Short mmCIF file of C-alpha atoms in Angstrom, two decimals:
data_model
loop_
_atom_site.label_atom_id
_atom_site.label_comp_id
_atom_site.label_asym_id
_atom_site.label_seq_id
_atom_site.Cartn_x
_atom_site.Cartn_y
_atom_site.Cartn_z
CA UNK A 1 -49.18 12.32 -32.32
CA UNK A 2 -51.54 13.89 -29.82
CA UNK A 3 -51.00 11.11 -27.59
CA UNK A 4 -47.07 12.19 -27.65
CA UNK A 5 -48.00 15.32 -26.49
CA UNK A 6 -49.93 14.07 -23.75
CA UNK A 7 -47.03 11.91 -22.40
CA UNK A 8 -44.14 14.90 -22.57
CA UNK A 9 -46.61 17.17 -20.96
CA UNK A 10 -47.31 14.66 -18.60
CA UNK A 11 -43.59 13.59 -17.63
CA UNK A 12 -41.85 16.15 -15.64
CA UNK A 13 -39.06 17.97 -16.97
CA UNK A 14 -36.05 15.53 -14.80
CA UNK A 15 -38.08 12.26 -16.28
CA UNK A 16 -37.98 14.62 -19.92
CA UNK A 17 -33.94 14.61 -19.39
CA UNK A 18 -33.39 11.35 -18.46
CA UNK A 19 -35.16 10.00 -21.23
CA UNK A 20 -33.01 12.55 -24.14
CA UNK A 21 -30.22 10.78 -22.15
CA UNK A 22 -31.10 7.19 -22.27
CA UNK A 23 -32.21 7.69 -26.21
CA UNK A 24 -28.26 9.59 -26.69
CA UNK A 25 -27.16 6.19 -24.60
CA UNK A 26 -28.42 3.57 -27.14
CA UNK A 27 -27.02 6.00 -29.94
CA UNK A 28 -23.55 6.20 -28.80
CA UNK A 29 -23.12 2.19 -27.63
CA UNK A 30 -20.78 0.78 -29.96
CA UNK A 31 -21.32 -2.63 -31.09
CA UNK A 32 -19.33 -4.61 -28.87
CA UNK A 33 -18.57 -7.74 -31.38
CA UNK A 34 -17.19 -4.25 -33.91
CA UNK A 35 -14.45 -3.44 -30.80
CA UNK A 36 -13.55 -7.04 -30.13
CA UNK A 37 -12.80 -7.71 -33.65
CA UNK A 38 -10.81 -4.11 -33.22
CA UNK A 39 -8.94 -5.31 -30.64
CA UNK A 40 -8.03 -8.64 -32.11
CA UNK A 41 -7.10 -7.13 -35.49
CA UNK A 42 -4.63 -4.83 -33.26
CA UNK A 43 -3.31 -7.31 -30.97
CA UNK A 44 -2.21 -9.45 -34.22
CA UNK A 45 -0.62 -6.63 -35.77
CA UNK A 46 1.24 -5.86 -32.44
CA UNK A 47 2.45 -9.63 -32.45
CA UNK A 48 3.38 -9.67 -36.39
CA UNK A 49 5.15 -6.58 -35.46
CA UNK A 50 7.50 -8.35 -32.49
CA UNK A 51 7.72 -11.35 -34.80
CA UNK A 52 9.57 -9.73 -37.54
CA UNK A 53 12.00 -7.28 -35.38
CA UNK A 54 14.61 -8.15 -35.38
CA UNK A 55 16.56 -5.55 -33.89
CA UNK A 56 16.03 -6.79 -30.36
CA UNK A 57 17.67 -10.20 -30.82
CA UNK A 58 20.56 -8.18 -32.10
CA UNK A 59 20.87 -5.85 -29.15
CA UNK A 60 23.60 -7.08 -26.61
CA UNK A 61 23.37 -6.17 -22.82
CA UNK A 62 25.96 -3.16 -22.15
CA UNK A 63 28.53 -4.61 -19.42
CA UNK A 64 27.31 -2.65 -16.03
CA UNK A 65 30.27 -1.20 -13.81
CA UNK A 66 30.49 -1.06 -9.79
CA UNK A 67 29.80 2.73 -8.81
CA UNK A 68 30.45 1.77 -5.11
CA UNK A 69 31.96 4.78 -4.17
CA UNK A 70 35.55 3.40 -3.44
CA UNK A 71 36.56 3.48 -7.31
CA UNK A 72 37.02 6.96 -8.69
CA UNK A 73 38.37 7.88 -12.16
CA UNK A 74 42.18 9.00 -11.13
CA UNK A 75 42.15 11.17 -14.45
CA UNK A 76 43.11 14.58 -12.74
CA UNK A 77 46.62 12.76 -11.30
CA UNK A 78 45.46 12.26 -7.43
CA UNK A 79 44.16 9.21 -6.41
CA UNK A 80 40.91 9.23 -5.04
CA UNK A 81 40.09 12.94 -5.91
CA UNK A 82 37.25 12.50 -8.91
CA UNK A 83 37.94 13.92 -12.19
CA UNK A 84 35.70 17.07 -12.27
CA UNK A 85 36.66 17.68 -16.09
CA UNK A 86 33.65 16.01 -16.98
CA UNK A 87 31.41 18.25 -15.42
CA UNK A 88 33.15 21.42 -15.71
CA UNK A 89 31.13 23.00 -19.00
CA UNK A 90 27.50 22.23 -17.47
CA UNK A 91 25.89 25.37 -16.80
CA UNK A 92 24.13 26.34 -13.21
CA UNK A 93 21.87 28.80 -11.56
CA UNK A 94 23.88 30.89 -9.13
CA UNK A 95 21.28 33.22 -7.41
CA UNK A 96 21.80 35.82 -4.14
CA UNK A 97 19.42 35.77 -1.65
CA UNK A 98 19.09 39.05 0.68
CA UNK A 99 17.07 37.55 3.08
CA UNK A 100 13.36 35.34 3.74
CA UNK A 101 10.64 35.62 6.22
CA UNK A 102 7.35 33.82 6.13
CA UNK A 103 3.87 35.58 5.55
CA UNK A 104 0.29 34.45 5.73
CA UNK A 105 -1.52 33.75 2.33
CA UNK A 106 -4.01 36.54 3.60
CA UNK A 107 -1.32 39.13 3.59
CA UNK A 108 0.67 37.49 0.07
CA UNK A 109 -2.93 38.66 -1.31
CA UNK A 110 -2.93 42.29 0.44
CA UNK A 111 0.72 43.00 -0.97
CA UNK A 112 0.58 45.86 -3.94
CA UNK A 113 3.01 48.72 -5.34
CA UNK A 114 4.79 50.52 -1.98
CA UNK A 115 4.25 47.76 0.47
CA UNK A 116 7.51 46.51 2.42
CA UNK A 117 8.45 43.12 3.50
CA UNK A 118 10.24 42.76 6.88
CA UNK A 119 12.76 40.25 6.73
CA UNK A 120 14.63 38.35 8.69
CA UNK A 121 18.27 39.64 7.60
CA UNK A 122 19.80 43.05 9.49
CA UNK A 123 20.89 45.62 7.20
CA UNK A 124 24.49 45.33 6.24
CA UNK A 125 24.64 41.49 6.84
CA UNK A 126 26.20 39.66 4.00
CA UNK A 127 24.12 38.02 1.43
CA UNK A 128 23.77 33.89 0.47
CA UNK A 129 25.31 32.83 -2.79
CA UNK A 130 24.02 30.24 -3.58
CA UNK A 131 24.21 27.58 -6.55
CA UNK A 132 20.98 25.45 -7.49
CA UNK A 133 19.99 26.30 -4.03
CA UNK A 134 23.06 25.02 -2.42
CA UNK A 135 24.72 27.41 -0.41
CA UNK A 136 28.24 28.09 -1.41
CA UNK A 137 29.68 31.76 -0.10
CA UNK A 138 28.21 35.01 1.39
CA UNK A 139 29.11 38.11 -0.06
CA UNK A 140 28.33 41.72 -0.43
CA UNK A 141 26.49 43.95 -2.88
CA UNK A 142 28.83 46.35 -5.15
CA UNK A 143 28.48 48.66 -8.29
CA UNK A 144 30.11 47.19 -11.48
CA UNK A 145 29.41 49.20 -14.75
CA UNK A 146 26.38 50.22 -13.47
CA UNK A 147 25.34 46.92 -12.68
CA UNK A 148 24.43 44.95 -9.30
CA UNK A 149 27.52 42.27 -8.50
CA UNK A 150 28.87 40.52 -5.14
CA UNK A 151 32.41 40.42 -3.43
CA UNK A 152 32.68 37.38 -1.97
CA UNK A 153 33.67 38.11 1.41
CA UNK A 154 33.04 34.26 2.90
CA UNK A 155 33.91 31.21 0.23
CA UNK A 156 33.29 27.67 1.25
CA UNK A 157 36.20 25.29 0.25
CA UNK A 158 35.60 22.95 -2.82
CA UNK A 159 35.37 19.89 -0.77
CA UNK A 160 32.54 21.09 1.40
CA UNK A 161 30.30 22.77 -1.83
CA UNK A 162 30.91 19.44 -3.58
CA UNK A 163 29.39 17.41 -0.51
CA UNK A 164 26.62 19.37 -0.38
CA UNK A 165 25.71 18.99 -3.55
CA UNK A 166 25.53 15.10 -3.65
#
């Protein structure tokens, strides 16, 4: 016992640590013959498993169609217009945006309660509408039951807001 005491106070405090390491390392090791018999006993299951589905073999390949471009559902009467029924219920963001300008990170972190934001829209200049980001008309701000809305003032035609959004 003494001579225990001898060797920790000998043994400086790193050697101290890596030896309470190297004893919590041969703890911890698993037995390595324990994990391959782990493994083995899962891989068999795994293979028992595929043997006996048979859902799989049942499945049948769903017959692929040609989405060239060139062949477009004629549903809404005009050929070659695309049937927008289809999509007409999914809902969108539709956001107005006054204006942007760019800042430096240092002055993002010096912003608080009063400060103003130049940007780089002149007062009285429509506004962006614009729909998942896509622009789509420009507009103006108005009063409706005490809420903010827009007047459109400058609409872009279908054709163009569905191009830009492919």
């Amino acid at each position: 016992m003494s001579d225990m005491k001898n060797d920790d106070s000998e043994m400086s405090d790193d050697e101290k640590l890596a030896a309470e390491w190297a004893a919590a390392m041969e703890e911890g090791e698993p037995d390595q013959s324990n994990v391959d018999d782990e493994w083995a006993a899962a891989m068999a299951e795994a293979e028992a498993a595929d043997a006996d589905s048979t859902a799989e073999d049942d499945m049948k390949a769903a017959p692929l169609e040609s989405f060239d471009g060139h062949q477009q559902p004629v549903a809404s009467g005009v050929p070659g217009q695309p049937d927008l029924d289809v999509i007409l219920d999914i809902p969108v963001t539709i956001s107005m945006e006054v204006g942007n300008t760019q800042i430096a990170i240092r002055n993002l972190l010096q912003l608080n309660q009063g400060s103003v934001i130049e940007l780089d829209r002149l007062a009285g200049e429509p506004l962006d509408v614009l729909v998942n980001g896509t622009l789509i008309a420009h507009g103006e701000v108005v009063m409706v039951n005490e809420k903010f809305g827009i007047r459109l003032t400058d609409v872009i035609s279908p054709s163009e807001r569905i191009k830009k959004l492919r």
